[in-house]
Coordinates of C-alpha atoms in Angstrom, one line a residue:
Chain K
M10 CA 69.1 -79.0 -94.6
S11 CA 71.1 -81.4 -92.5
T12 CA 73.0 -80.3 -89.4
V13 CA 76.7 -79.9 -89.7
K14 CA 79.5 -78.7 -87.4
L15 CA 80.4 -75.1 -87.9
R16 CA 83.9 -76.1 -88.7
E17 CA 82.7 -77.5 -92.0
L18 CA 81.3 -74.1 -93.1
A19 CA 83.5 -71.5 -91.5
H20 CA 86.8 -70.6 -90.0
S21 CA 87.6 -68.5 -86.9
R22 CA 90.2 -66.4 -85.0
T23 CA 90.1 -65.1 -81.5
G24 CA 91.6 -61.9 -80.2
D25 CA 91.8 -60.4 -76.7
K26 CA 91.7 -56.9 -75.2
G27 CA 91.6 -56.7 -71.4
D28 CA 89.2 -59.4 -70.2
T29 CA 87.1 -59.3 -73.4
S30 CA 87.5 -61.8 -76.2
N31 CA 86.4 -61.4 -79.8
I32 CA 85.8 -64.4 -82.0
S33 CA 85.4 -64.0 -85.7
V34 CA 83.4 -66.6 -87.7
I35 CA 84.0 -66.4 -91.5
A36 CA 82.1 -68.5 -94.0
F37 CA 84.3 -70.4 -96.4
K38 CA 81.7 -69.8 -99.1
P39 CA 79.7 -66.6 -99.3
E40 CA 76.5 -68.6 -99.9
D41 CA 76.7 -70.1 -96.4
Y42 CA 76.7 -66.6 -94.8
P43 CA 72.9 -66.4 -94.4
R44 CA 73.0 -69.8 -92.6
L45 CA 75.5 -68.5 -90.1
L46 CA 73.4 -65.4 -89.6
E47 CA 70.4 -67.5 -88.7
A48 CA 72.1 -70.2 -86.7
L49 CA 74.7 -68.2 -84.7
T50 CA 72.5 -66.0 -82.6
V51 CA 74.0 -64.2 -79.6
E52 CA 72.0 -66.5 -77.4
R53 CA 73.4 -69.7 -79.0
V54 CA 77.0 -68.4 -78.7
A55 CA 76.4 -67.3 -75.1
E56 CA 74.9 -70.7 -74.3
H57 CA 77.9 -72.5 -75.9
F58 CA 80.3 -70.5 -73.6
A59 CA 78.0 -70.4 -70.6
E60 CA 80.4 -72.1 -68.2
L61 CA 83.3 -69.8 -69.2
L62 CA 81.2 -66.6 -69.1
G63 CA 79.8 -67.4 -65.7
D64 CA 76.7 -65.6 -64.3
D65 CA 77.9 -62.1 -64.1
A66 CA 79.5 -61.5 -67.5
P67 CA 77.9 -58.7 -69.6
R68 CA 75.9 -59.6 -72.7
V69 CA 77.6 -61.1 -75.8
L70 CA 77.5 -58.8 -78.8
R71 CA 77.4 -59.7 -82.5
Y72 CA 78.6 -57.6 -85.5
E73 CA 77.8 -58.5 -89.1
L74 CA 80.3 -58.1 -91.9
P75 CA 78.4 -59.1 -95.1
K76 CA 81.2 -58.0 -97.5
V77 CA 83.6 -60.6 -96.1
H78 CA 80.7 -63.0 -95.1
G79 CA 81.8 -62.9 -91.5
L80 CA 80.4 -62.4 -88.0
N81 CA 82.3 -60.9 -85.1
F82 CA 81.3 -62.0 -81.6
V83 CA 82.5 -59.9 -78.6
L84 CA 82.4 -61.7 -75.2
P85 CA 83.1 -59.2 -72.4
G86 CA 84.3 -60.7 -69.1
I87 CA 85.1 -64.2 -70.5
L88 CA 88.8 -63.8 -69.8
K89 CA 88.3 -63.3 -66.0
G90 CA 90.8 -60.7 -65.3
G91 CA 92.5 -60.7 -68.6
V92 CA 95.8 -61.9 -69.8
T93 CA 97.8 -60.1 -67.0
R94 CA 95.9 -61.4 -64.0
S95 CA 94.1 -64.6 -65.1
L96 CA 95.0 -67.9 -63.6
A97 CA 93.9 -69.7 -66.8
L98 CA 96.3 -71.9 -68.8
D99 CA 95.3 -70.0 -71.9
A100 CA 95.0 -66.5 -70.3
H101 CA 94.5 -64.9 -73.8
G102 CA 91.7 -67.2 -74.6
K103 CA 93.4 -67.9 -77.9
A104 CA 91.8 -71.4 -78.2
L105 CA 88.2 -70.2 -77.7
G106 CA 87.4 -69.8 -81.4
A107 CA 88.3 -73.5 -82.0
A108 CA 85.6 -74.5 -79.4
L109 CA 83.0 -72.4 -81.2
L110 CA 83.6 -74.4 -84.4
D111 CA 82.1 -77.5 -82.7
I112 CA 78.7 -75.8 -82.6
D113 CA 75.9 -77.5 -84.7
V114 CA 74.5 -75.4 -87.5
Chain T
M17 CA 101.5 -43.1 -109.7
K18 CA 103.8 -43.2 -106.7
T19 CA 103.4 -46.2 -104.4
L20 CA 104.8 -47.1 -101.1
R21 CA 106.0 -50.5 -100.1
I22 CA 105.7 -51.2 -96.3
G23 CA 106.8 -54.5 -94.7
S24 CA 106.1 -56.0 -91.3
G25 CA 109.2 -57.3 -89.6
A26 CA 107.7 -58.5 -86.3
G27 CA 104.3 -59.2 -84.8
Y28 CA 105.5 -59.3 -81.3
S29 CA 108.6 -58.9 -79.2
G30 CA 109.9 -62.4 -79.5
D31 CA 109.1 -62.9 -83.2
R32 CA 111.3 -64.7 -85.8
I33 CA 114.0 -62.5 -87.3
E34 CA 114.9 -64.2 -90.6
P35 CA 111.5 -63.4 -92.3
A36 CA 112.3 -59.7 -91.5
V37 CA 115.8 -60.0 -93.0
E38 CA 114.2 -61.6 -96.1
L39 CA 111.8 -58.6 -96.4
A40 CA 114.7 -56.1 -96.0
E41 CA 116.8 -57.9 -98.6
K42 CA 114.2 -58.9 -101.2
G43 CA 111.0 -57.0 -100.5
E44 CA 112.1 -53.8 -102.3
L45 CA 110.7 -51.9 -99.4
D46 CA 110.5 -48.2 -98.5
Y47 CA 109.8 -49.0 -94.8
L48 CA 110.2 -52.0 -92.6
V49 CA 108.1 -51.8 -89.4
F50 CA 108.6 -53.9 -86.2
E51 CA 105.7 -54.0 -83.8
C52 CA 106.9 -55.4 -80.6
L53 CA 104.8 -54.2 -77.7
A54 CA 102.0 -56.3 -76.1
E55 CA 99.7 -54.9 -73.5
R56 CA 102.1 -55.3 -70.5
T57 CA 105.5 -55.3 -72.3
I58 CA 106.3 -51.7 -71.2
A59 CA 105.4 -52.4 -67.6
L60 CA 107.9 -55.3 -67.6
A61 CA 110.5 -53.2 -69.4
Q62 CA 110.0 -50.4 -66.9
Q63 CA 110.9 -52.9 -64.1
A64 CA 114.2 -53.7 -66.0
R65 CA 114.9 -50.0 -66.3
L66 CA 114.5 -49.5 -62.6
S67 CA 117.5 -51.8 -62.0
D68 CA 119.5 -50.5 -65.0
P69 CA 119.0 -47.0 -66.4
E70 CA 120.3 -48.1 -69.9
A71 CA 117.9 -51.1 -70.0
G72 CA 114.2 -51.2 -70.7
F73 CA 114.1 -51.7 -74.4
D74 CA 113.3 -54.8 -76.5
P75 CA 115.7 -57.6 -75.7
L76 CA 115.9 -58.5 -79.4
L77 CA 116.6 -54.9 -80.6
S78 CA 120.3 -55.4 -81.0
E79 CA 120.1 -58.7 -82.9
R80 CA 117.4 -57.4 -85.2
M81 CA 119.3 -54.2 -86.0
R82 CA 122.6 -56.1 -86.6
R83 CA 120.7 -58.1 -89.2
V84 CA 118.7 -55.4 -91.0
L85 CA 120.7 -52.2 -90.7
P86 CA 123.0 -53.1 -93.5
F87 CA 120.0 -52.8 -95.9
V88 CA 118.9 -49.4 -94.7
G89 CA 119.2 -46.6 -97.2
R90 CA 120.7 -49.0 -99.7
G91 CA 118.8 -48.0 -102.8
R92 CA 119.1 -44.2 -102.1
E93 CA 121.9 -43.3 -104.4
A94 CA 120.6 -45.6 -107.2
G95 CA 117.3 -43.7 -107.2
Q96 CA 115.5 -46.8 -106.0
R97 CA 113.4 -47.3 -102.9
R98 CA 115.3 -46.3 -99.8
L99 CA 114.7 -48.6 -96.8
R100 CA 113.9 -47.0 -93.5
L101 CA 113.0 -48.7 -90.2
I102 CA 110.2 -47.8 -87.7
S103 CA 109.7 -49.7 -84.4
N104 CA 108.3 -49.4 -81.0
M105 CA 111.2 -51.6 -79.6
G106 CA 112.1 -48.6 -77.5
A107 CA 109.5 -49.9 -75.0
A108 CA 110.2 -48.1 -71.7
N109 CA 113.5 -46.5 -72.9
P110 CA 113.4 -45.2 -76.5
L111 CA 116.4 -42.9 -75.9
A112 CA 118.7 -45.7 -74.7
A113 CA 117.3 -47.9 -77.6
A114 CA 118.3 -45.2 -80.1
R115 CA 121.8 -45.0 -78.6
E116 CA 122.0 -48.8 -79.0
V117 CA 121.0 -48.6 -82.7
R118 CA 123.6 -45.9 -83.3
R119 CA 126.2 -48.0 -81.5
I120 CA 125.5 -51.0 -83.7
A121 CA 125.5 -48.8 -86.9
V122 CA 129.0 -47.6 -86.0
E123 CA 130.1 -51.1 -85.2
L124 CA 128.9 -52.2 -88.6
G125 CA 130.7 -49.3 -90.3
L126 CA 127.4 -47.6 -91.3
H127 CA 128.3 -44.0 -90.9
G128 CA 125.8 -41.1 -91.3
L129 CA 122.8 -43.1 -90.4
K130 CA 120.2 -40.9 -88.7
V131 CA 118.4 -42.4 -85.7
A132 CA 115.5 -40.8 -84.0
A133 CA 113.7 -41.5 -80.8
V134 CA 110.1 -40.6 -80.2
T135 CA 109.2 -40.0 -76.5
G136 CA 106.2 -38.4 -74.7
D137 CA 104.2 -41.6 -74.2
D138 CA 105.5 -42.0 -70.6
V139 CA 102.9 -40.1 -68.4
L140 CA 103.7 -41.7 -65.1
A141 CA 104.7 -38.4 -63.5
V142 CA 101.5 -36.7 -64.8
L143 CA 99.4 -39.5 -63.2
K144 CA 101.3 -39.4 -59.9
A145 CA 100.5 -35.7 -59.8
S146 CA 96.7 -36.4 -59.9
P147 CA 96.3 -39.6 -57.8
E148 CA 92.5 -39.2 -57.7
Q149 CA 92.2 -40.5 -61.3
V150 CA 90.2 -43.7 -61.6
L151 CA 91.2 -46.7 -63.7
D152 CA 88.8 -48.9 -65.7
N153 CA 88.9 -51.5 -63.0
G154 CA 87.6 -49.0 -60.4
A155 CA 90.8 -48.5 -58.5
T156 CA 92.3 -45.0 -58.1
I157 CA 95.9 -44.2 -58.9
A158 CA 96.4 -43.4 -55.2
S159 CA 95.3 -46.8 -54.1
L160 CA 98.1 -48.5 -56.1
G161 CA 100.7 -46.7 -54.0
D162 CA 104.2 -48.1 -54.5
R163 CA 102.8 -50.9 -56.7
L164 CA 102.4 -48.5 -59.6
I165 CA 105.2 -49.1 -62.2
S166 CA 104.3 -47.6 -65.5
A167 CA 101.8 -45.4 -67.3
N168 CA 102.1 -45.0 -71.1
A169 CA 99.7 -43.2 -73.5
Y170 CA 99.1 -44.7 -76.9
L171 CA 100.6 -42.1 -79.2
G172 CA 99.5 -41.7 -82.8
A173 CA 101.5 -41.3 -86.0
Q174 CA 102.5 -37.7 -85.5
G175 CA 105.8 -38.0 -83.7
I176 CA 107.0 -40.6 -86.2
V177 CA 106.0 -38.3 -89.1
E178 CA 108.1 -35.5 -87.6
A179 CA 111.1 -37.8 -87.3
L180 CA 110.7 -38.9 -90.9
K181 CA 110.5 -35.2 -92.0
A182 CA 113.8 -34.7 -90.2
D183 CA 115.1 -37.4 -92.5
A184 CA 115.6 -40.2 -89.9
D185 CA 116.6 -43.6 -91.3
V186 CA 115.5 -45.4 -88.1
V187 CA 112.7 -44.3 -85.8
I188 CA 112.4 -45.8 -82.4
T189 CA 109.4 -45.2 -80.2
G190 CA 107.9 -46.3 -76.9
R191 CA 104.1 -46.9 -76.8
V192 CA 102.5 -45.9 -80.1
A193 CA 99.3 -47.5 -81.3
D194 CA 100.2 -50.5 -83.4
P195 CA 98.5 -49.4 -86.7
S196 CA 99.9 -45.9 -86.2
L197 CA 103.4 -47.2 -86.8
F198 CA 102.3 -48.1 -90.3
L199 CA 100.1 -45.1 -90.9
A200 CA 103.0 -42.7 -90.2
P201 CA 105.0 -43.4 -93.4
Q202 CA 101.8 -43.1 -95.5
L203 CA 100.9 -39.8 -93.9
F204 CA 104.5 -38.5 -94.5
E205 CA 105.0 -39.8 -98.0
F206 CA 101.5 -38.9 -99.4
G207 CA 101.1 -35.7 -97.4
W208 CA 97.6 -36.6 -96.2
A209 CA 95.9 -34.0 -94.1
E210 CA 95.6 -34.9 -90.4
D211 CA 91.8 -34.8 -90.8
D212 CA 91.5 -36.7 -94.0
W213 CA 89.5 -39.3 -92.1
T214 CA 88.8 -41.5 -95.1
R215 CA 92.5 -41.9 -96.1
L216 CA 93.5 -42.2 -92.5
G217 CA 91.0 -45.0 -92.1
R218 CA 92.4 -46.7 -95.2
G219 CA 95.9 -46.4 -94.0
T220 CA 94.9 -47.7 -90.6
L221 CA 93.4 -50.8 -92.2
I222 CA 96.8 -51.4 -93.8
G223 CA 98.5 -51.0 -90.5
H224 CA 96.0 -53.3 -88.7
L225 CA 96.4 -56.0 -91.4
L226 CA 100.3 -55.8 -91.2
E227 CA 100.8 -55.3 -87.5
C228 CA 100.8 -59.0 -86.5
A229 CA 103.3 -59.9 -89.3
G230 CA 102.8 -63.7 -90.0
Q231 CA 99.2 -63.7 -88.9
I232 CA 98.1 -62.5 -92.4
T233 CA 100.5 -64.7 -94.4
G234 CA 99.2 -68.0 -93.2
G235 CA 100.5 -68.0 -89.6
Y236 CA 98.0 -68.9 -86.9
F237 CA 95.7 -70.3 -89.7
A238 CA 96.7 -73.8 -90.6
D239 CA 94.1 -76.5 -89.6
P240 CA 95.1 -79.7 -91.3
G241 CA 92.3 -81.2 -93.4
V242 CA 90.4 -77.9 -93.4
K243 CA 92.8 -75.1 -94.0
E244 CA 96.2 -76.0 -95.5
V245 CA 99.2 -73.7 -95.4
P246 CA 102.2 -74.5 -97.6
N247 CA 105.7 -74.4 -96.2
L248 CA 104.6 -73.1 -92.8
A249 CA 108.1 -73.5 -91.3
R250 CA 109.4 -71.0 -93.8
L251 CA 106.5 -68.5 -93.3
G252 CA 107.1 -65.2 -95.1
F253 CA 106.1 -61.9 -93.5
P254 CA 103.8 -59.5 -95.3
L255 CA 104.2 -56.3 -97.2
A256 CA 101.7 -53.8 -98.6
E257 CA 102.1 -51.8 -101.7
V258 CA 99.9 -48.7 -101.1
D259 CA 99.0 -45.8 -103.4
A260 CA 98.2 -42.2 -102.5
E261 CA 94.5 -43.0 -102.2
G262 CA 95.2 -45.6 -99.6
R263 CA 94.4 -48.5 -101.9
A264 CA 96.7 -51.5 -101.1
V265 CA 97.8 -54.9 -102.2
I266 CA 99.0 -57.3 -99.5
S267 CA 101.8 -59.7 -100.6
K268 CA 105.0 -61.4 -99.5
V269 CA 108.4 -62.1 -100.9
A270 CA 108.1 -64.7 -103.8
G271 CA 109.3 -68.1 -102.7
S272 CA 108.6 -67.6 -99.0
G273 CA 106.3 -70.0 -97.3
G274 CA 102.7 -69.4 -96.2
R275 CA 99.6 -68.2 -98.0
I276 CA 97.8 -64.9 -98.5
D277 CA 94.2 -65.0 -99.7
T278 CA 90.8 -63.5 -98.8
A279 CA 90.5 -66.0 -95.9
T280 CA 93.8 -65.1 -94.2
C281 CA 93.1 -61.4 -94.8
T282 CA 89.6 -61.5 -93.3
E283 CA 90.7 -63.3 -90.2
Q284 CA 93.4 -60.7 -89.6
M285 CA 91.1 -57.8 -90.4
M286 CA 88.7 -58.9 -87.6
Y287 CA 91.5 -59.8 -85.1
E288 CA 91.2 -57.9 -81.8
V289 CA 88.4 -55.7 -83.3
H290 CA 85.2 -55.1 -81.4
D291 CA 82.8 -52.8 -83.4
P292 CA 84.2 -53.0 -87.0
A293 CA 82.6 -49.7 -87.8
A294 CA 84.5 -47.9 -84.9
Y295 CA 88.0 -49.1 -84.5
L296 CA 89.5 -46.5 -82.2
T297 CA 93.1 -45.3 -82.7
P298 CA 94.8 -42.0 -81.7
D299 CA 94.7 -40.9 -85.4
V300 CA 91.2 -41.8 -86.6
T301 CA 88.1 -43.7 -85.8
A302 CA 88.5 -46.3 -88.5
D303 CA 85.6 -48.0 -90.1
F304 CA 86.3 -51.5 -91.4
S305 CA 82.6 -52.5 -91.9
G306 CA 82.7 -52.0 -95.7
V307 CA 86.1 -53.6 -96.3
S308 CA 86.4 -56.3 -99.0
F309 CA 89.2 -58.4 -100.3
S310 CA 89.9 -59.7 -103.8
V311 CA 92.7 -61.9 -105.2
V312 CA 94.9 -60.1 -107.7
E313 CA 97.0 -63.2 -108.2
A314 CA 98.4 -66.0 -106.1
N315 CA 99.4 -64.6 -102.7
E316 CA 98.4 -61.1 -103.7
V317 CA 95.2 -59.6 -102.2
R318 CA 93.7 -56.2 -102.8
A319 CA 92.1 -54.6 -99.7
E320 CA 89.5 -51.8 -100.2
G321 CA 86.5 -50.1 -98.7
A322 CA 87.9 -48.9 -95.4
D323 CA 86.7 -45.5 -94.2
G324 CA 87.2 -43.2 -91.2
R325 CA 85.6 -40.6 -88.9
A326 CA 87.1 -38.0 -86.6
R327 CA 89.6 -39.3 -84.1
P328 CA 88.8 -39.6 -80.4
Q329 CA 89.5 -36.6 -78.2
T330 CA 91.1 -38.8 -75.6
L331 CA 94.1 -41.1 -75.6
K332 CA 94.2 -44.5 -73.9
V333 CA 96.8 -44.8 -71.2
S334 CA 97.9 -48.2 -70.1
V335 CA 98.9 -48.4 -66.5
G336 CA 101.1 -51.2 -65.2
Y337 CA 101.1 -52.2 -61.5
L338 CA 102.3 -55.0 -59.3
D339 CA 99.4 -57.3 -58.2
G340 CA 100.8 -60.0 -56.0
W341 CA 102.1 -63.4 -57.0
I342 CA 100.9 -66.5 -58.9
G343 CA 102.1 -69.9 -57.6
E344 CA 101.6 -72.9 -59.8
G345 CA 102.2 -76.6 -59.8
Q346 CA 101.6 -79.4 -62.4
I347 CA 101.8 -83.2 -62.5
S348 CA 100.8 -85.8 -65.1
Y349 CA 98.9 -89.1 -64.9
G350 CA 98.8 -91.7 -67.8
G351 CA 97.4 -95.0 -68.8
P352 CA 94.1 -96.7 -67.8
G353 CA 92.3 -94.8 -65.0
A354 CA 94.5 -91.6 -65.6
L355 CA 91.5 -89.3 -65.5
A356 CA 90.2 -90.6 -62.1
R357 CA 93.6 -90.4 -60.6
A358 CA 94.1 -86.8 -61.9
Q359 CA 90.7 -85.9 -60.5
L360 CA 91.6 -87.4 -57.1
A361 CA 94.9 -85.5 -57.2
R362 CA 93.0 -82.3 -57.8
D363 CA 90.7 -83.0 -54.9
V364 CA 93.6 -83.8 -52.6
V365 CA 95.5 -80.6 -53.5
L366 CA 92.5 -78.4 -52.9
E367 CA 91.8 -80.1 -49.6
R368 CA 95.4 -79.7 -48.6
L369 CA 95.4 -76.0 -49.3
Q370 CA 92.5 -75.7 -46.9
L371 CA 94.0 -78.0 -44.2
T372 CA 97.4 -76.2 -44.2
G373 CA 95.9 -72.7 -44.4
V374 CA 97.5 -71.4 -47.5
V375 CA 96.3 -67.8 -48.0
F376 CA 95.2 -67.0 -51.6
D377 CA 92.8 -64.6 -53.3
D378 CA 91.8 -67.0 -56.1
V379 CA 92.6 -70.6 -57.1
R380 CA 92.1 -72.6 -60.2
A381 CA 92.6 -76.3 -60.5
E382 CA 92.3 -77.8 -64.0
L383 CA 93.1 -81.0 -65.9
I384 CA 95.1 -80.3 -69.0
G385 CA 93.7 -82.6 -71.8
V386 CA 90.2 -82.4 -70.2
D387 CA 88.9 -79.1 -69.0
A388 CA 91.7 -76.6 -68.9
L389 CA 91.0 -74.6 -72.1
H390 CA 87.2 -74.7 -72.4
G391 CA 85.8 -75.9 -69.1
A392 CA 84.1 -79.2 -68.1
A393 CA 81.0 -78.9 -70.3
L394 CA 82.8 -78.4 -73.6
G395 CA 85.7 -80.7 -72.5
S396 CA 83.3 -83.6 -72.1
R397 CA 82.1 -83.5 -75.7
T398 CA 84.6 -86.2 -76.6
A399 CA 83.6 -89.7 -75.6
A400 CA 87.1 -91.3 -75.3
E401 CA 88.9 -91.2 -72.0
P402 CA 92.3 -89.4 -72.5
W403 CA 95.4 -91.6 -72.2
E404 CA 97.2 -88.9 -70.3
V405 CA 96.0 -86.0 -68.1
R406 CA 98.0 -83.2 -66.5
L407 CA 96.8 -81.5 -63.3
R408 CA 97.5 -77.8 -63.1
V409 CA 96.9 -75.8 -59.9
A410 CA 97.4 -72.1 -59.9
A411 CA 96.6 -69.5 -57.2
R412 CA 97.0 -65.8 -56.9
C413 CA 98.4 -64.7 -53.5
A414 CA 99.3 -61.3 -52.0
D415 CA 102.4 -62.8 -50.5
K416 CA 105.2 -64.6 -52.3
A417 CA 105.8 -67.1 -49.6
E418 CA 102.2 -68.3 -49.8
A419 CA 102.4 -68.6 -53.6
V420 CA 105.4 -70.8 -53.3
R421 CA 103.3 -73.2 -51.2
I422 CA 101.0 -73.9 -54.2
G423 CA 103.6 -75.7 -56.3
N424 CA 105.1 -77.4 -53.3
E425 CA 101.7 -78.9 -52.4
V426 CA 101.4 -80.3 -56.0
E427 CA 104.9 -81.7 -55.8
T428 CA 104.2 -83.6 -52.7
L429 CA 101.8 -85.8 -54.7
Y430 CA 104.9 -87.7 -55.9
T431 CA 105.1 -89.6 -52.6
N432 CA 101.7 -88.8 -51.0
G433 CA 99.2 -88.7 -53.8
P434 CA 97.5 -91.1 -56.2
Y435 CA 99.3 -93.8 -58.1
G436 CA 101.7 -93.0 -60.9
G437 CA 102.1 -89.2 -60.9
G438 CA 105.1 -88.0 -63.0
G439 CA 106.7 -84.9 -64.4
A440 CA 105.9 -82.5 -61.6
T441 CA 106.9 -78.9 -62.1
K442 CA 106.4 -75.8 -59.9
G443 CA 106.9 -72.1 -60.1
V444 CA 106.1 -68.7 -58.8
R445 CA 105.9 -65.4 -60.7
Q446 CA 105.1 -61.8 -59.8
V447 CA 102.0 -60.5 -61.4
V448 CA 102.4 -57.3 -63.4
A449 CA 98.8 -56.3 -64.1
V450 CA 97.6 -53.7 -66.6
A451 CA 94.6 -51.4 -66.4
S452 CA 93.7 -48.3 -68.4
L453 CA 92.2 -44.9 -68.3
L454 CA 91.7 -42.1 -70.8
M455 CA 93.5 -38.7 -70.9
P456 CA 92.7 -35.6 -72.9
R457 CA 94.9 -35.7 -76.0
D458 CA 96.1 -32.1 -75.5
A459 CA 97.8 -33.2 -72.3
I460 CA 100.1 -35.5 -74.2
R461 CA 102.9 -34.4 -76.6
A462 CA 105.3 -36.5 -78.7
Q463 CA 108.9 -35.3 -78.7
V464 CA 111.5 -36.3 -81.4
H465 CA 115.2 -36.7 -80.6
L466 CA 117.5 -37.0 -83.5
E467 CA 121.2 -37.8 -83.8
D468 CA 123.6 -39.0 -86.4
A469 CA 125.7 -42.1 -86.1
S470 CA 129.2 -40.7 -86.9

């Protein structure tokens, strides 16, 4: 199987609560879901966002939703103070999901 | 079998109004719900109320009401669906908001309209009486001192249900959990028991799907070449037709723009959810892990498979407090060498902040177009040098005067910095931060206030 960008197989949306972000990854086609399950490990996703998570962020979590062929990644600490205190341009982290779609699977 | 048609008229405070009017006019709705409170909206509204006792509710309340009140109760005499409104636009002052709704009803010649306010979410006095309580960020209430502005518990559906039982046409609340605004009419109309966790879980899913309005009808979804959305500028807002079992079909007014399919529904279902099997609300611990979507016909999607378990014994309380100032400045560079000049500008500003002794707690200097959104590693994945780059420097300071110096320092790059900087801007804003804690649910009681507009 050749490597493709995640964006070809899946779509994504990012939500925020406090300084935690959640990023959904949803396969366009149900048959690609197993490929996402295998490729998008917690370690891969944490590595992709390593610079933004920093050294002291808690562990990334992954939840599986087979009925909608989706994965939900929860990234505590990535918003560095959350929307109310953060100095970031995108304090909500709304654009994070789009960055994940550049990962190779 | 009786069904209920619930529409979503706003996904946040500043949302568009005409899709809500379209729903009120053509959606054949029983209820139109406006969800308008983000995490820190109440804290900001509380500040407004401090300077004016009649202020502190949603700034768009009056305009929204003027546009949709004429449709309220319209089908009642004809034995058709009777439109009622539910909204958390009361923010920090539901009673004043309800008075404003009545004032507008009278102004429009709509007599006999019943307007209810639901209060009880404001627990600031309770917290002040027990200053030893600890927030999720580790600070005690006492340590916030005068900087403490607001404390609001996330209420559940119960207060709204009581207002509907009292025959209110319009129900205005302060802080109520977003999906509870939508669960309330289902609880009231179908008479579900307060511990019918499965149905409450299903009704909560409907609320969660609808609460961000356009985010399920193709808003926040379009990605040209990958995900197309027709007529995005005329995006319609969603409605759900629900039956007494909590089964629902999500749709929108025929002819409106946007799209509803399994992809848009799945994105919204997972939005702001952590563990899908334990979505905590004041009414139920909802379980979305078994939810599936199926297309009924174009732009009509059936949602099923939600479940629920017993509700939490505590309610989340959102605490707003003043947390210093953020000063910010920006300036742009363009053409060949823009990136190097912007990088030099960044170095100069950071060195100047040291040299001149600006006092700040934290600083961030980023290049918009390069590393501002995703950092330097991801930002360097593209090979091409950007044609234009914008430097943005922001710092959090305890003192306003120090925060002002951040933008000033960026602005001085005009005459003192690298070649060709343009479009400098600067600003300073007070930080209203939000933290949370949990309170026993027995300590918090919703109250309903009802009056006629005569």
